[in-house]
PDB file of C-alpha atoms in Angstrom:
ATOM      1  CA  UNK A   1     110.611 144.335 -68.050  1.00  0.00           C
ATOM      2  CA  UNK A   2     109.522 140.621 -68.381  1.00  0.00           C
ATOM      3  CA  UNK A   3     106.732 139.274 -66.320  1.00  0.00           C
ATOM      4  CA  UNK A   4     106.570 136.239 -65.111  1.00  0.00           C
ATOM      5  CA  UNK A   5     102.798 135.364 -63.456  1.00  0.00           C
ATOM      6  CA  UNK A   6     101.878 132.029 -61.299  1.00  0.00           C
ATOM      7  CA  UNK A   7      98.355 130.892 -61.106  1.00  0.00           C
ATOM      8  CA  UNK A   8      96.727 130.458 -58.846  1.00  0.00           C
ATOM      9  CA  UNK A   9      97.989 132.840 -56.482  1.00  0.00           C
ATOM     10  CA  UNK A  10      96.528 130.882 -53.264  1.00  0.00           C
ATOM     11  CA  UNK A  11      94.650 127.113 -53.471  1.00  0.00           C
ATOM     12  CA  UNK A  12      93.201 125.541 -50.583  1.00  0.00           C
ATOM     13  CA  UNK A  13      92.760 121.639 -51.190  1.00  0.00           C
ATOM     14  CA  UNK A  14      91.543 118.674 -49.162  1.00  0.00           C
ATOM     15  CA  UNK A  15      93.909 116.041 -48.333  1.00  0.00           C
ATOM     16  CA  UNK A  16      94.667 113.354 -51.592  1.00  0.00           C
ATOM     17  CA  UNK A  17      93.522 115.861 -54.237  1.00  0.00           C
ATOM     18  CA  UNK A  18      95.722 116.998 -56.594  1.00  0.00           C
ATOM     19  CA  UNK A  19      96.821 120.452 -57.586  1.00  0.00           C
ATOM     20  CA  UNK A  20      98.384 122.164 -60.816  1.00  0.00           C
ATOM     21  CA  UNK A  21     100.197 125.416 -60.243  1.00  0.00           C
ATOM     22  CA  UNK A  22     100.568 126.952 -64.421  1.00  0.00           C
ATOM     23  CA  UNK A  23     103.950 129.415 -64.383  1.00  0.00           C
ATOM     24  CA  UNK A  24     103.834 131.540 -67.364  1.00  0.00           C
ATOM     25  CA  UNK A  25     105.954 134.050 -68.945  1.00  0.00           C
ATOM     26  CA  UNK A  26     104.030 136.884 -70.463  1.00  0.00           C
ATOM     27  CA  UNK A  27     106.697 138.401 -72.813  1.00  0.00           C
ATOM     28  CA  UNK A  28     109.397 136.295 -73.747  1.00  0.00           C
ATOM     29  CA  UNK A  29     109.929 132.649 -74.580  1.00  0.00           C
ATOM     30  CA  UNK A  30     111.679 130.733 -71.945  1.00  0.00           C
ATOM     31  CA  UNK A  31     113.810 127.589 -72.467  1.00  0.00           C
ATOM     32  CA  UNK A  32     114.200 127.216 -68.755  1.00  0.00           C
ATOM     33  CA  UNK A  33     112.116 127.538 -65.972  1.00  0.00           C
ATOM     34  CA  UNK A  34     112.822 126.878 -62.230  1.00  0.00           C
ATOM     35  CA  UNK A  35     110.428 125.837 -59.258  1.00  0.00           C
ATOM     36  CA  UNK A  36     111.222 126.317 -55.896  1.00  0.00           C
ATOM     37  CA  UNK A  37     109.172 126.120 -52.234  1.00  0.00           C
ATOM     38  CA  UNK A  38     109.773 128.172 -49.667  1.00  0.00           C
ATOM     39  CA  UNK A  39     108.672 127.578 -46.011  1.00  0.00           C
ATOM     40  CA  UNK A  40     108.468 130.143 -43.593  1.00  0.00           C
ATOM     41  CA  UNK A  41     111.101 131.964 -42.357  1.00  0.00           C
ATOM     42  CA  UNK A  42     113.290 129.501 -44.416  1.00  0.00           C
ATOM     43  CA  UNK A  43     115.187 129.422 -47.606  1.00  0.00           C
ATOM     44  CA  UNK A  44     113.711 128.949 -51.356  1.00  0.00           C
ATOM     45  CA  UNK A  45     115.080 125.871 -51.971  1.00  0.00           C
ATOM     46  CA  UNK A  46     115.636 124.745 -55.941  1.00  0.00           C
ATOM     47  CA  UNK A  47     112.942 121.511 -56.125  1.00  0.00           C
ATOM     48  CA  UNK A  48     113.450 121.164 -60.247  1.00  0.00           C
ATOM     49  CA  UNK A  49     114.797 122.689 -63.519  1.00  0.00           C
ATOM     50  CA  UNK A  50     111.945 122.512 -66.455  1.00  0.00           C
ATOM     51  CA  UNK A  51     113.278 122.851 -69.943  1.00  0.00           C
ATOM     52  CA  UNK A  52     110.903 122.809 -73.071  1.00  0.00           C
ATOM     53  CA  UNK A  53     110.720 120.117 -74.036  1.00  0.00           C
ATOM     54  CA  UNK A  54     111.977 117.679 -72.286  1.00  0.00           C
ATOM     55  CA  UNK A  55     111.894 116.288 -68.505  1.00  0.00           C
ATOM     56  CA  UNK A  56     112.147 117.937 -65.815  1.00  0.00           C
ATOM     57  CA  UNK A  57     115.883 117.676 -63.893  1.00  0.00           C
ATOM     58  CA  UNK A  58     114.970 117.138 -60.024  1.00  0.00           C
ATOM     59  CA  UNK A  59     116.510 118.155 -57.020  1.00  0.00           C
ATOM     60  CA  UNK A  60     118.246 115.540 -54.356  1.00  0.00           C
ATOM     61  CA  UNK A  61     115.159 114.263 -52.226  1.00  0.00           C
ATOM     62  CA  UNK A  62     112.194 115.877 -54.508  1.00  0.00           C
ATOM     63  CA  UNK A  63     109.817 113.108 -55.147  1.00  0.00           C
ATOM     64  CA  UNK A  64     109.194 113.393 -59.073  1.00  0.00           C
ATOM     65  CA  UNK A  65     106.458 111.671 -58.988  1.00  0.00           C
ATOM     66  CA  UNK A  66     104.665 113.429 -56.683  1.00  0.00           C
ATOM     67  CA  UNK A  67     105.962 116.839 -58.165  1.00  0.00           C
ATOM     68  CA  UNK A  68     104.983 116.388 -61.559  1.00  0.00           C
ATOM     69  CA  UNK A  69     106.485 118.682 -64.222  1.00  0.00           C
ATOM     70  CA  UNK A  70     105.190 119.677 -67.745  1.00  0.00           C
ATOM     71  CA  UNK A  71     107.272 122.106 -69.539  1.00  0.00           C
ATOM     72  CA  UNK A  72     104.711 122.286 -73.004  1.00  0.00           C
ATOM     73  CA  UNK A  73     105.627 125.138 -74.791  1.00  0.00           C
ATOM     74  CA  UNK A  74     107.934 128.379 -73.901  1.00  0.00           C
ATOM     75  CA  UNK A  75     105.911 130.091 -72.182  1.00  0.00           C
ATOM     76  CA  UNK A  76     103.964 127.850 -69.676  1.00  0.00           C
ATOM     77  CA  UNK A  77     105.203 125.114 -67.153  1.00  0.00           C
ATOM     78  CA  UNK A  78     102.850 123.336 -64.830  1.00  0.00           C
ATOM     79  CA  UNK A  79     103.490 122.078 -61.522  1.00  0.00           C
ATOM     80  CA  UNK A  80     100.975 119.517 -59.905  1.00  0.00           C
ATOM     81  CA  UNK A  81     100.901 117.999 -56.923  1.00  0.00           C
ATOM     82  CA  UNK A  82      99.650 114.741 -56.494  1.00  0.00           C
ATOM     83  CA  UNK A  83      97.714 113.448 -54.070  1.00  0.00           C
ATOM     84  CA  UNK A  84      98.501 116.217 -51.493  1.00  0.00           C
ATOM     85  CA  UNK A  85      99.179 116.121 -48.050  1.00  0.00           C
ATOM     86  CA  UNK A  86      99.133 118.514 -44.906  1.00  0.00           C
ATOM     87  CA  UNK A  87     103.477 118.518 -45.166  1.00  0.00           C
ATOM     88  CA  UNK A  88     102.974 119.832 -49.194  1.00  0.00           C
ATOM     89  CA  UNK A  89     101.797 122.699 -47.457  1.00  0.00           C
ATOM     90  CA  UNK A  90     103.986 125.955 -48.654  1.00  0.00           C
ATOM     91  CA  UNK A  91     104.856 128.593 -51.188  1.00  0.00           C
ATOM     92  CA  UNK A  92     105.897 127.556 -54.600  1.00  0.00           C
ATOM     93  CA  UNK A  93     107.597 130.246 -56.782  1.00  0.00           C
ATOM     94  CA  UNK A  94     108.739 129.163 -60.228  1.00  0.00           C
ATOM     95  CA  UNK A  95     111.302 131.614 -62.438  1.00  0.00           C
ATOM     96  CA  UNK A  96     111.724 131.628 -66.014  1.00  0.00           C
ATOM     97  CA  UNK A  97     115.105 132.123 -68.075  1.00  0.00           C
ATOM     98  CA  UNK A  98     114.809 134.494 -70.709  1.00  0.00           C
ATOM     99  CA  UNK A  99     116.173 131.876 -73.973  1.00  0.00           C
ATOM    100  CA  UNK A 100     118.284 135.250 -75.273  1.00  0.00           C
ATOM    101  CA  UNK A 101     119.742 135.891 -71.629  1.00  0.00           C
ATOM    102  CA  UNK A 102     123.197 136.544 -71.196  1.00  0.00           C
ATOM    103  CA  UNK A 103     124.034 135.184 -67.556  1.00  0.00           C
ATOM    104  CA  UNK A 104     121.479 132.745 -66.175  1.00  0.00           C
ATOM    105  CA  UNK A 105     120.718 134.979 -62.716  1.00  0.00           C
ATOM    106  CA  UNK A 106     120.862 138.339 -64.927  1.00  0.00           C
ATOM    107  CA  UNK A 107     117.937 136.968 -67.118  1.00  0.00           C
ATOM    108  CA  UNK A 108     116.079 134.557 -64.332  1.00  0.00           C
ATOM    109  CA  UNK A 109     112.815 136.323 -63.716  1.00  0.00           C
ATOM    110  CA  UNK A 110     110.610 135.364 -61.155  1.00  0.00           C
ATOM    111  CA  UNK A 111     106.518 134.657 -60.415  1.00  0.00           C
ATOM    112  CA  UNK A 112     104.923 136.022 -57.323  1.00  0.00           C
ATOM    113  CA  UNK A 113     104.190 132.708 -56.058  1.00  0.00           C
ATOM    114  CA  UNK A 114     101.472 130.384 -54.871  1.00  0.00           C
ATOM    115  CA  UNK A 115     100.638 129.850 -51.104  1.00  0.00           C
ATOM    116  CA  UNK A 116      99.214 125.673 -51.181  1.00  0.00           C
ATOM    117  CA  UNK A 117      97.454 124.905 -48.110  1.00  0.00           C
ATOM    118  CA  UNK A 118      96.470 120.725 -47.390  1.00  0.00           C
ATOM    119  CA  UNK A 119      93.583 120.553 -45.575  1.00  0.00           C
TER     120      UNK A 119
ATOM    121  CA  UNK B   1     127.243 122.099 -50.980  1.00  0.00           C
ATOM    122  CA  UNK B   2     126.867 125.912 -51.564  1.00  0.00           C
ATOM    123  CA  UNK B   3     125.516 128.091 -48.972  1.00  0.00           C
ATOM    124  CA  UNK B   4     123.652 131.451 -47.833  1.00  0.00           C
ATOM    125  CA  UNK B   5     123.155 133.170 -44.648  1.00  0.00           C
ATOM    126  CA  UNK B   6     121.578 135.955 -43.861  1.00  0.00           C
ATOM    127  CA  UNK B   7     120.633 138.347 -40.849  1.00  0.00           C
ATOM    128  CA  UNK B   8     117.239 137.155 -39.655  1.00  0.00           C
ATOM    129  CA  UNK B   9     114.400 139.723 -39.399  1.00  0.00           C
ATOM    130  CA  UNK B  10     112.232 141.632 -39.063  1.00  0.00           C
ATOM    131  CA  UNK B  11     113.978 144.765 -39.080  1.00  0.00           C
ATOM    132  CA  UNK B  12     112.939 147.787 -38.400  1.00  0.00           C
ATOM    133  CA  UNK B  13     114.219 150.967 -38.974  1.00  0.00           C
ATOM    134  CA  UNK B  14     112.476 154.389 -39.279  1.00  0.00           C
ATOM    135  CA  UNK B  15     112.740 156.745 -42.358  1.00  0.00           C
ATOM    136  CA  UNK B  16     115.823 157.597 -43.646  1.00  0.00           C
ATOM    137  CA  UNK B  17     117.798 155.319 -41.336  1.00  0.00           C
ATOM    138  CA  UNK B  18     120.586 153.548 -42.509  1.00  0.00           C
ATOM    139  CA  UNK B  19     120.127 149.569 -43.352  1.00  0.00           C
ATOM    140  CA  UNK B  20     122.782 147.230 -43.592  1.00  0.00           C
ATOM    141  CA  UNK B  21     121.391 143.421 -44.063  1.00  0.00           C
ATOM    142  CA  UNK B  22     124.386 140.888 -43.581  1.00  0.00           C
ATOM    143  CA  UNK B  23     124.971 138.068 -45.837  1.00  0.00           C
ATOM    144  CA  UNK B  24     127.903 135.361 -45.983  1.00  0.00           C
ATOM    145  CA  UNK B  25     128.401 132.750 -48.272  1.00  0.00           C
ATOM    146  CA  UNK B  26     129.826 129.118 -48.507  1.00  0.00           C
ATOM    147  CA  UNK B  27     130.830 127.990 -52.235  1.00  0.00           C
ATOM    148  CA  UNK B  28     133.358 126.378 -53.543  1.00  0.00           C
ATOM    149  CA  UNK B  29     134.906 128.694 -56.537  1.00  0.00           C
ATOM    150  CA  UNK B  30     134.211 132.141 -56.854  1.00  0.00           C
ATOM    151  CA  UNK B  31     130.836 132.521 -57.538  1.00  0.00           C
ATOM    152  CA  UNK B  32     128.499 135.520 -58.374  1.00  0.00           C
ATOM    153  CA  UNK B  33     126.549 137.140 -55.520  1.00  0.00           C
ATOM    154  CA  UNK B  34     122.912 138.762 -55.950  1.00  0.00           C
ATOM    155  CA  UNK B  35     120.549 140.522 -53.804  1.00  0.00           C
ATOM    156  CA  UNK B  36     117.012 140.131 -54.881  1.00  0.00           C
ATOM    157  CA  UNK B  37     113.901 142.009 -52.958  1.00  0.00           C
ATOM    158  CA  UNK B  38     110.547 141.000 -52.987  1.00  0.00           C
ATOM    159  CA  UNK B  39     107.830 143.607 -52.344  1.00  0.00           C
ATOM    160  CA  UNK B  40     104.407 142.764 -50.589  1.00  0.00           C
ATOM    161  CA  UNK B  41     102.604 140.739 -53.324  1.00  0.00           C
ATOM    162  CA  UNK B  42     104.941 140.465 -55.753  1.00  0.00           C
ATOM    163  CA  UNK B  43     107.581 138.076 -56.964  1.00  0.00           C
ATOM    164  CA  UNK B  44     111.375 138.167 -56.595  1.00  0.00           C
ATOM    165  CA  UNK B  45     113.198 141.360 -58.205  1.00  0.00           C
ATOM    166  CA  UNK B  46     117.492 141.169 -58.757  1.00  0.00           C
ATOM    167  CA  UNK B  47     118.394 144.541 -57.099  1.00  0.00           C
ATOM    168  CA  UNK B  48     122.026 144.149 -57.558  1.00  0.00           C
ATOM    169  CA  UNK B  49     124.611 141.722 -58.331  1.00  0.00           C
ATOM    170  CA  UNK B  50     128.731 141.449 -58.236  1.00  0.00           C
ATOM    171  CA  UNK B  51     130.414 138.427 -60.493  1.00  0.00           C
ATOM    172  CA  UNK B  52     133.822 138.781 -58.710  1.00  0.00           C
ATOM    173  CA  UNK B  53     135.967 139.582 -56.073  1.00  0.00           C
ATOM    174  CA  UNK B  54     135.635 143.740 -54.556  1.00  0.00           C
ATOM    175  CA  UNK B  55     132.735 144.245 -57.137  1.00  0.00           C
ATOM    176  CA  UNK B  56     130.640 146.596 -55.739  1.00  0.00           C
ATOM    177  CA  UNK B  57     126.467 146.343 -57.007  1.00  0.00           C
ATOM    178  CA  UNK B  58     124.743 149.364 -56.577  1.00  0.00           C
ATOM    179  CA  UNK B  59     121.079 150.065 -57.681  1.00  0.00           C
ATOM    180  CA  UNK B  60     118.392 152.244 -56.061  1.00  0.00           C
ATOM    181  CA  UNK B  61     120.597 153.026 -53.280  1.00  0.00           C
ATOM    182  CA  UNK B  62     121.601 150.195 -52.206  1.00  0.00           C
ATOM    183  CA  UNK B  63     125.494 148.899 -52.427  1.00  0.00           C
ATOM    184  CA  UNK B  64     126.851 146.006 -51.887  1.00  0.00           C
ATOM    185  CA  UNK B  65     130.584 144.568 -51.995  1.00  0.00           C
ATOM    186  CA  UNK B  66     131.847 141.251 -52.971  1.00  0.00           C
ATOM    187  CA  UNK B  67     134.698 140.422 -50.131  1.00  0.00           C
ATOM    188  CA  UNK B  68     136.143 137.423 -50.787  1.00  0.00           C
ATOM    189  CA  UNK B  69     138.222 137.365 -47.843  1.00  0.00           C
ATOM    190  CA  UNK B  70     135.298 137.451 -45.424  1.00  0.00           C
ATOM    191  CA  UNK B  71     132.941 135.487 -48.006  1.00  0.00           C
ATOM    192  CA  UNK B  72     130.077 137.864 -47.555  1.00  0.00           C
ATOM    193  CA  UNK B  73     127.972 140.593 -49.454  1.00  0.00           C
ATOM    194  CA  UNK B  74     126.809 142.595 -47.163  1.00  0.00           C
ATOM    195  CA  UNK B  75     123.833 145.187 -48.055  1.00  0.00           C
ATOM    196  CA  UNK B  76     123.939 148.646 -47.756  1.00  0.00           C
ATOM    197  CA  UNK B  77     121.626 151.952 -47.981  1.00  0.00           C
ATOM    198  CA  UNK B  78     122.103 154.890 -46.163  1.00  0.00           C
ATOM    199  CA  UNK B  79     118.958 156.411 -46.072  1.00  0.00           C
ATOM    200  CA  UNK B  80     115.792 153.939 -46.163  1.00  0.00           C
ATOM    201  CA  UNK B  81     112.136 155.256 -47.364  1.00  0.00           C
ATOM    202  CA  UNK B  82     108.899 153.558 -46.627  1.00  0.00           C
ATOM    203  CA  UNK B  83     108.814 151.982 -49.808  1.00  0.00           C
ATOM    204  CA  UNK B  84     111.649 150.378 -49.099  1.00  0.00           C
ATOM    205  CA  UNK B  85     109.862 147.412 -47.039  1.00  0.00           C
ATOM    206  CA  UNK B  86     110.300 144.000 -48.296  1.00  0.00           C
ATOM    207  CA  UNK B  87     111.735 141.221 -47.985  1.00  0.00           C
ATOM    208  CA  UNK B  88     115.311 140.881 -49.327  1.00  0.00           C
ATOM    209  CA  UNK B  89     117.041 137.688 -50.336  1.00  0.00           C
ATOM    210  CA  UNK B  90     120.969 137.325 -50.833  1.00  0.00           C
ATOM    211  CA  UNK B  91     121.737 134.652 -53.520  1.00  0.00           C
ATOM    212  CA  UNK B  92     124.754 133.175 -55.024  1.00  0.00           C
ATOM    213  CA  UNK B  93     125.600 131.365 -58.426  1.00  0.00           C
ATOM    214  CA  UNK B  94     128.408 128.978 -59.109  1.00  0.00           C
ATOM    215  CA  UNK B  95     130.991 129.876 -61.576  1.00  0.00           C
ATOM    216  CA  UNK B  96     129.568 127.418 -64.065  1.00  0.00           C
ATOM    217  CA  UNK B  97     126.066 126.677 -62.961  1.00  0.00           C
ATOM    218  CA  UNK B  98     122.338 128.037 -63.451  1.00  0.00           C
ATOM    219  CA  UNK B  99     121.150 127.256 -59.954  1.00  0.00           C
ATOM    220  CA  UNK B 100     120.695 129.832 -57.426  1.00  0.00           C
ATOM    221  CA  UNK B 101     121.316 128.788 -53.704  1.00  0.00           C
ATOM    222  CA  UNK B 102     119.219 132.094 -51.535  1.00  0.00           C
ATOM    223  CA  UNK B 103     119.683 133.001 -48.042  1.00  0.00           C
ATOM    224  CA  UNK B 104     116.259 132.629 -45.443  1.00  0.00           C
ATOM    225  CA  UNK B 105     115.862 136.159 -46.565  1.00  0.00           C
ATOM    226  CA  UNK B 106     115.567 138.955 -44.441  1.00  0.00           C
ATOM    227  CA  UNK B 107     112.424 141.479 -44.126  1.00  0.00           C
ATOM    228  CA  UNK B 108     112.286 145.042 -43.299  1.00  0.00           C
ATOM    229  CA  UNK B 109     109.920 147.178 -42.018  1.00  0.00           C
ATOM    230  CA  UNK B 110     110.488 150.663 -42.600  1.00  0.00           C
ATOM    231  CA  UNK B 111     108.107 153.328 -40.761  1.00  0.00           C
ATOM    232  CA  UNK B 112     107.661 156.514 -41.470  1.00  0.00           C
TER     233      UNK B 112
END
């Protein structure tokens, strides 16, 4: 089936550094790709849609500039972080739309996520 | 806005016990319901989905059934093995979106 792998799995940072989480899919070309954070014990909640191409569509109260978006090619979108804080701590999970899916959800495969901790 | 929620965990249940995760839904429409699981250290699989009202998703075991009169999809498997713990995530799509809206999730914890 198609893979979709995050990297890095877990990044520690210091306070007001940046950080660039690369969401790739290994076996099929995605038009779409999705990143959502999850805090504990809560929802994932949708923070952008990233199609090739072009920018990035954000969620209601996700700070685009802070969450920057590159969505280069059809395999690979970046998320970075800017200038992190201790509240940016979480998981981040993207998911990538296979371009020949039927369905979005049938074809929406996910990564296994990166845990971002703000020192 | 849409909406998910699920049972909260952990559950736990011992080896071929029978698991039923609840899960009801506020949307406006009729949307399609999923069930996703994610297993230690991995990322987020679709287990089964319905696209309209009294579909029932099966896969692996489990079942689920899209009741629109009680706007839930409630999962079901009547005999759980250890390799059945993870964390399980019920998930809806609008008729004419792309965006899923998940529930907290719910994880279970089955011991042999």
């Amino acid at each position: 089936g198609a893979v979709v792998s995050q990297h890095p799995s877990r990044v520690i940072c210091k306070s007001g550094t940046s950080v660039k989480i690369e969401c790739r899919s290994l076996d099929f070309q995605a038009t779409t790709m999705f990143w959502y954070r999850q805090f504990p014990k809560q929802s994932l909640m949708l923070m952008a849609t990233s199609n090739e191409g072009s920018k990035a569509t954000y969620e209601q109260g996700v700070e685009k500039d802070k969450f920057l978006i590159n969505h280069a090619s059809l395999t690979l979108s970046t998320l970075t972080v800017t200038s992190a804080h201790p509240e940016d701590s979480s998981f981040y999970i993207c998911s990538a739309r296979q371009s020949s899916g039927g369905r979005t959800a049938d074809t929406q495969y996910f990564g296994p996520g990166t845990r971002l901790t703000v020192l | 806005g849409d909406s998910v929620t699920q049972m909260e965990g952990p559950v736990t249940l011992s080896e071929e016990a029978c698991l039923t995760i609840n899960c009801t839904y506020t949307a406006t429409g009729y949307p399609s319901l999923f069930w996703y699981v994610q297993y230690p250290g991995e990322g987020l699989q679709l287990l089964l989905k319905a696209t309209k009202a009294d579909d029932k998703g099966s896969n692996k075991g489990f079942e689920a059934t899209y009741r629109k009169e009680t706007t839930s999809f409630h999962l079901e498997k009547g005999s759980v093995q250890v390799s059945d713990s993870a964390v399980y995530f019920c998930a809806l799509i609008e008729a004419a979106g792309n965006k899923l809206t998940f529930g907290g999730g719910t994880r279970v914890l089955v011991k042999p």
